[in-house]
Coordinates of N, CA and C in Angstrom, one line a residue:
X1 N 58.2 -39.7 44.8 CA 59.5 -39.4 45.4 C 60.6 -40.1 44.6
X2 N 61.7 -39.5 44.5 CA 62.9 -40.1 43.9 C 63.2 -41.4 44.6
X3 N 63.3 -42.5 43.9 CA 63.6 -43.8 44.6 C 64.8 -43.9 45.5
X4 N 65.8 -43.1 45.2 CA 67.0 -43.1 46.1 C 66.7 -42.3 47.4
X5 N 65.9 -41.2 47.3 CA 65.5 -40.5 48.4 C 64.5 -41.3 49.3
X6 N 63.6 -42.0 48.6 CA 62.7 -42.8 49.3 C 63.4 -44.0 50.1
X7 N 64.4 -44.5 49.5 CA 65.2 -45.6 50.1 C 65.8 -45.1 51.4
X8 N 66.5 -43.9 51.3 CA 67.2 -43.3 52.4 C 66.1 -42.9 53.5
X9 N 65.0 -42.4 53.1 CA 64.0 -42.0 54.1 C 63.4 -43.2 54.8
X10 N 63.1 -44.2 54.0 CA 62.5 -45.5 54.7 C 63.5 -46.1 55.6
X11 N 64.8 -46.1 55.2 CA 65.8 -46.7 56.0 C 65.9 -46.0 57.4
X12 N 65.9 -44.6 57.3 CA 65.9 -43.8 58.5 C 64.7 -44.1 59.4
X13 N 63.5 -44.1 58.8 CA 62.2 -44.4 59.5 C 62.2 -45.8 60.2
X14 N 62.7 -46.8 59.4 CA 62.7 -48.1 60.0 C 63.6 -48.3 61.1
X15 N 64.8 -47.7 61.0 CA 65.8 -47.8 62.0 C 65.3 -47.1 63.3
X16 N 64.8 -45.9 63.1 CA 64.2 -45.2 64.3 C 63.1 -45.9 64.9
X17 N 62.2 -46.6 64.1 CA 61.1 -47.3 64.7 C 61.7 -48.5 65.5
X18 N 62.7 -49.2 65.0 CA 63.3 -50.3 65.8 C 63.9 -49.8 67.1
X19 N 64.5 -48.7 67.0 CA 65.2 -48.1 68.2 C 64.2 -47.7 69.3
X20 N 63.0 -47.4 68.9 CA 62.0 -46.7 69.8 C 61.9 -47.5 71.2
X21 N 61.6 -48.8 71.1 CA 61.4 -49.6 72.3 C 62.6 -49.7 73.2
X22 N 63.8 -49.8 72.5 CA 65.1 -49.9 73.3 C 65.3 -48.6 73.9
X23 N 65.1 -47.5 73.3 CA 65.4 -46.2 73.9 C 64.4 -46.0 75.1
X24 N 63.2 -46.4 74.9 CA 62.3 -46.3 76.1 C 62.7 -47.2 77.2
X25 N 63.2 -48.4 76.9 CA 63.7 -49.3 78.0 C 64.9 -48.7 78.7
X26 N 65.8 -48.0 77.9 CA 67.0 -47.4 78.5 C 66.8 -46.0 79.1
X27 N 65.6 -45.5 78.9 CA 65.2 -44.2 79.3 C 66.2 -43.1 78.7
X28 N 66.4 -43.3 77.4 CA 67.3 -42.4 76.7 C 66.5 -41.8 75.4
X29 N 66.6 -40.5 75.2 CA 66.1 -40.0 73.9 C 66.8 -40.6 72.7
X30 N 66.2 -40.8 71.6 CA 66.8 -41.3 70.4 C 68.1 -40.6 70.1
X31 N 68.1 -39.3 70.2 CA 69.3 -38.5 69.8 C 70.5 -38.9 70.7
X32 N 70.2 -39.0 72.0 CA 71.3 -39.4 72.9 C 71.8 -40.8 72.6
X33 N 70.9 -41.7 72.3 CA 71.3 -43.1 71.9 C 72.1 -43.0 70.7
X34 N 71.7 -42.2 69.7 CA 72.4 -42.1 68.4 C 73.8 -41.6 68.6
X35 N 73.9 -40.6 69.5 CA 75.2 -40.0 69.8 C 76.1 -41.0 70.5
X36 N 75.6 -41.7 71.4 CA 76.4 -42.7 72.1 C 76.9 -43.8 71.2
X37 N 76.1 -44.3 70.4 CA 76.5 -45.3 69.4 C 77.4 -44.8 68.4
X38 N 77.2 -43.6 67.9 CA 78.1 -43.0 66.9 C 79.5 -42.9 67.5
X39 N 79.6 -42.4 68.8 CA 81.0 -42.3 69.4 C 81.6 -43.7 69.6
X40 N 80.8 -44.6 70.0 CA 81.3 -46.0 70.3 C 81.8 -46.7 69.0
X41 N 81.0 -46.5 67.9 CA 81.3 -47.1 66.6 C 82.3 -46.4 65.8
X42 N 82.6 -45.2 66.1 CA 83.5 -44.3 65.3 C 84.5 -43.6 66.3
X43 N 85.4 -44.3 66.9 CA 86.2 -43.7 67.9 C 87.2 -42.6 67.4
X44 N 87.4 -42.6 66.1 CA 88.2 -41.5 65.5 C 87.4 -40.2 65.3
X45 N 86.1 -40.3 65.5 CA 85.2 -39.1 65.4 C 84.7 -38.8 66.7
X46 N 85.4 -38.1 67.5 CA 85.1 -38.0 69.0 C 84.8 -36.6 69.5
X47 N 84.4 -35.7 68.6 CA 84.1 -34.4 69.1 C 82.6 -34.0 68.7
X48 N 82.1 -33.0 69.4 CA 80.7 -32.6 69.1 C 80.6 -32.1 67.7
X49 N 81.6 -31.5 67.2 CA 81.6 -31.0 65.8 C 81.6 -32.2 64.8
X50 N 82.2 -33.3 65.2 CA 82.2 -34.5 64.3 C 80.7 -35.0 64.3
X51 N 80.1 -35.0 65.4 CA 78.7 -35.5 65.4 C 77.8 -34.6 64.6
X52 N 78.0 -33.3 64.7 CA 77.2 -32.3 63.9 C 77.4 -32.5 62.5
X53 N 78.7 -32.6 62.1 CA 79.0 -32.7 60.6 C 78.6 -34.1 60.1
X54 N 78.9 -35.2 60.7 CA 78.7 -36.5 60.1 C 77.4 -37.1 60.4
X55 N 76.8 -36.8 61.5 CA 75.4 -37.4 61.8 C 74.3 -36.4 61.4
X56 N 74.7 -35.1 61.1 CA 73.8 -34.1 60.7 C 72.7 -33.8 61.8
X57 N 73.2 -33.9 63.1 CA 72.3 -33.5 64.2 C 72.7 -32.1 64.6
X58 N 71.6 -31.3 64.8 CA 71.8 -29.8 65.1 C 72.7 -29.7 66.3
X59 N 73.5 -28.6 66.3 CA 74.5 -28.4 67.4 C 73.8 -28.2 68.7
X60 N 72.7 -27.6 68.8 CA 72.0 -27.4 70.1 C 71.5 -28.8 70.6
X61 N 71.1 -29.6 69.8 CA 70.6 -31.0 70.2 C 71.8 -31.8 70.6
X62 N 73.0 -31.7 69.9 CA 74.2 -32.4 70.4 C 74.6 -31.9 71.7
X63 N 74.6 -30.6 71.9 CA 75.0 -30.0 73.2 C 74.1 -30.5 74.4
X64 N 72.8 -30.5 74.2 CA 71.9 -30.9 75.3 C 72.1 -32.4 75.6
X65 N 72.1 -33.2 74.5 CA 72.2 -34.6 74.7 C 73.6 -35.1 75.3
X66 N 74.7 -34.4 74.8 CA 76.0 -34.7 75.4 C 76.0 -34.4 76.9
X67 N 75.4 -33.2 77.2 CA 75.4 -32.8 78.6 C 74.7 -33.9 79.4
X68 N 73.5 -34.4 78.9 CA 72.8 -35.4 79.6 C 73.6 -36.7 79.8
X69 N 74.3 -37.1 78.7 CA 75.1 -38.3 78.7 C 76.2 -38.2 79.7
X70 N 76.8 -37.0 79.8 CA 77.9 -36.8 80.8 C 77.3 -36.8 82.2
X71 N 76.2 -36.1 82.4 CA 75.6 -36.1 83.7 C 75.2 -37.5 84.2
X72 N 74.7 -38.4 83.3 CA 74.3 -39.7 83.6 C 75.4 -40.7 83.7
X73 N 76.7 -40.2 83.4 CA 77.8 -41.1 83.5 C 78.2 -42.0 82.3
X74 N 77.6 -41.7 81.2 CA 77.8 -42.5 80.0 C 79.0 -41.9 79.1
X75 N 79.2 -40.7 79.2 CA 80.3 -40.0 78.5 C 81.2 -39.2 79.5
X76 N 82.4 -39.0 79.1 CA 83.2 -38.0 79.8 C 84.0 -37.2 78.8
X77 N 84.3 -36.0 79.2 CA 85.0 -35.0 78.3 C 86.5 -35.0 78.6
X78 N 87.3 -34.9 77.6 CA 88.7 -34.8 77.8 C 89.3 -33.8 76.8
X79 N 90.1 -32.8 77.3 CA 90.6 -31.8 76.4 C 91.5 -32.4 75.4
X80 N 91.6 -31.8 74.2 CA 92.5 -32.2 73.1 C 93.8 -31.5 73.3
X81 N 94.9 -32.2 73.5 CA 96.2 -31.6 73.7 C 96.5 -30.7 72.5
X82 N 97.0 -29.5 72.7 CA 97.4 -28.6 71.7 C 96.3 -27.8 71.0
X83 N 95.0 -28.1 71.4 CA 93.9 -27.3 70.8 C 92.8 -27.1 71.9
X84 N 93.0 -26.0 72.6 CA 92.1 -25.8 73.8 C 90.6 -25.6 73.4
X85 N 90.4 -25.4 72.1 CA 89.0 -25.2 71.7 C 88.2 -26.5 71.5
X86 N 89.0 -27.6 71.4 CA 88.4 -28.9 71.2 C 88.3 -29.8 72.5
X87 N 87.3 -30.6 72.5 CA 87.1 -31.5 73.6 C 86.7 -32.9 73.1
X88 N 87.4 -33.9 73.5 CA 87.0 -35.2 73.0 C 85.9 -35.7 73.9
X89 N 85.0 -36.5 73.3 CA 83.9 -37.2 74.0 C 84.1 -38.7 74.0
X90 N 84.3 -39.2 75.2 CA 84.6 -40.6 75.3 C 83.6 -41.4 76.1
X91 N 83.3 -42.6 75.7 CA 82.3 -43.5 76.4 C 82.9 -44.0 77.7
X92 N 82.1 -44.1 78.7 CA 82.6 -44.7 80.0 C 82.2 -46.2 80.0
X93 N 82.8 -46.9 81.0 CA 82.4 -48.3 81.1 C 80.9 -48.5 81.4
X94 N 80.4 -47.5 82.1 CA 78.9 -47.6 82.4 C 78.1 -47.6 81.1
X95 N 78.6 -47.0 80.1 CA 77.9 -47.0 78.8 C 77.9 -48.3 78.1
X96 N 78.8 -49.2 78.4 CA 79.0 -50.4 77.6 C 77.8 -51.3 77.5
X97 N 77.0 -51.5 78.5 CA 75.8 -52.3 78.3 C 74.8 -51.7 77.3
X98 N 74.7 -50.4 77.3 CA 73.9 -49.7 76.3 C 74.5 -49.9 74.9
X99 N 75.8 -49.7 74.8 CA 76.5 -49.9 73.5 C 76.3 -51.3 73.0
X100 N 76.4 -52.3 73.8 CA 76.2 -53.7 73.4 C 74.8 -53.9 72.9
X101 N 73.8 -53.4 73.6 CA 72.4 -53.5 73.2 C 72.2 -52.8 71.8
X102 N 72.8 -51.6 71.7 CA 72.6 -50.8 70.5 C 73.3 -51.5 69.3
X103 N 74.5 -52.1 69.5 CA 75.2 -52.8 68.4 C 74.4 -54.0 68.0
X104 N 73.8 -54.7 69.0 CA 73.0 -55.9 68.7 C 71.8 -55.5 67.8
X105 N 71.1 -54.4 68.2 CA 70.0 -53.9 67.4 C 70.5 -53.5 66.0
X106 N 71.6 -52.9 65.9 CA 72.1 -52.5 64.6 C 72.4 -53.7 63.7
X107 N 73.0 -54.8 64.3 CA 73.2 -56.0 63.6 C 71.9 -56.7 63.1
X108 N 70.9 -56.7 64.0 CA 69.6 -57.2 63.6 C 69.0 -56.4 62.5
X109 N 69.2 -55.1 62.6 CA 68.6 -54.2 61.5 C 69.3 -54.5 60.2
X110 N 70.6 -54.6 60.2 CA 71.4 -54.9 59.0 C 71.0 -56.3 58.4
X111 N 70.8 -57.3 59.3 CA 70.4 -58.6 58.8 C 69.0 -58.6 58.2
X112 N 68.1 -57.8 58.8 CA 66.8 -57.7 58.2 C 66.8 -57.0 56.9
X113 N 67.6 -56.0 56.7 CA 67.7 -55.3 55.5 C 68.1 -56.2 54.3
X114 N 69.0 -57.1 54.7 CA 69.6 -58.0 53.6 C 68.9 -59.3 53.6
X115 N 67.9 -59.5 54.4 CA 67.2 -60.8 54.4 C 66.6 -61.1 53.0
X116 N 66.6 -62.3 52.6 CA 66.0 -62.6 51.3 C 67.0 -62.4 50.1
X117 N 68.2 -61.9 50.4 CA 69.2 -61.7 49.4 C 70.2 -62.9 49.4
X118 N 70.5 -63.4 48.2 CA 71.5 -64.4 48.2 C 72.9 -63.8 48.5
X119 N 73.9 -64.7 48.8 CA 75.2 -64.2 49.0 C 75.7 -63.4 47.8
X120 N 75.4 -63.9 46.6 CA 75.8 -63.2 45.4 C 75.2 -61.8 45.3
X121 N 73.9 -61.7 45.7 CA 73.3 -60.4 45.6 C 73.9 -59.5 46.7
X122 N 74.2 -60.0 47.9 CA 74.8 -59.2 48.9 C 76.2 -58.7 48.4
X123 N 77.0 -59.6 47.8 CA 78.3 -59.2 47.3 C 78.2 -58.1 46.2
X124 N 77.2 -58.3 45.3 CA 77.0 -57.3 44.3 C 76.6 -56.0 44.9
X125 N 75.8 -56.0 45.9 CA 75.4 -54.7 46.6 C 76.6 -54.1 47.2
X126 N 77.4 -54.9 47.9 CA 78.7 -54.3 48.5 C 79.6 -53.8 47.4
X127 N 79.7 -54.5 46.3 CA 80.6 -54.0 45.2 C 80.1 -52.7 44.7
X128 N 78.8 -52.6 44.4 CA 78.2 -51.4 43.9 C 78.4 -50.2 44.9
X129 N 78.2 -50.5 46.2 CA 78.4 -49.4 47.2 C 79.9 -49.0 47.2
X130 N 80.8 -49.9 47.0 CA 82.2 -49.5 47.0 C 82.6 -48.6 45.7
X131 N 82.0 -49.0 44.6 CA 82.2 -48.1 43.4 C 81.6 -46.8 43.6
X132 N 80.4 -46.7 44.2 CA 79.8 -45.4 44.4 C 80.6 -44.6 45.4
X133 N 81.1 -45.2 46.4 CA 81.9 -44.5 47.4 C 83.2 -44.0 46.8
X134 N 83.8 -44.8 45.9 CA 85.0 -44.3 45.2 C 84.7 -43.1 44.3
X135 N 83.5 -43.1 43.6 CA 83.1 -42.0 42.7 C 82.8 -40.8 43.6
X136 N 82.3 -41.0 44.8 CA 82.0 -39.8 45.6 C 83.3 -39.2 46.1
X137 N 84.3 -40.0 46.4 CA 85.7 -39.5 46.8 C 86.2 -38.7 45.6
X138 N 86.1 -39.2 44.4 CA 86.7 -38.4 43.3 C 85.9 -37.1 43.1
X139 N 84.6 -37.1 43.2 CA 83.9 -35.8 43.1 C 84.3 -34.9 44.2
X140 N 84.4 -35.3 45.4 CA 84.8 -34.4 46.5 C 86.3 -33.9 46.3
X141 N 87.2 -34.7 45.7 CA 88.5 -34.2 45.5 C 88.5 -33.1 44.4
X142 N 87.6 -33.3 43.4 CA 87.5 -32.3 42.3 C 87.0 -30.9 42.8
X143 N 86.0 -31.0 43.7 CA 85.4 -29.7 44.2 C 86.2 -29.0 45.3
X144 N 87.2 -29.8 45.9 CA 88.0 -29.2 47.0 C 89.3 -29.0 46.5

């Protein structure tokens, strides 16, 4: 397998594996957990279409899991003024303990990913990621 694809695939597998026991404890499917944390961590991306586009979760799964999160009191829907086709998805106070646990898990995951790296290596990695991100922006500007 291409080393970059393998890296992305292993990252996804490891994160999902770490989330498994927390999701079981919270009685939430992984997809619902992912949606809740995505909305909490990215408040500017607050629609179902944002979740589909950015998290690459299929629309039917987003719909089912958003409905569950609303029914269980973790999310509420709010119309977008001026665009009756859009609905914002917002986390409730009831969701905060789940969000806190999820963010702690994400921080532990990030720490484990970078464990064994010196501060210099971490900075080099961050610098390389910034250059790659800049190059991706340029490519996207060229094709649009």
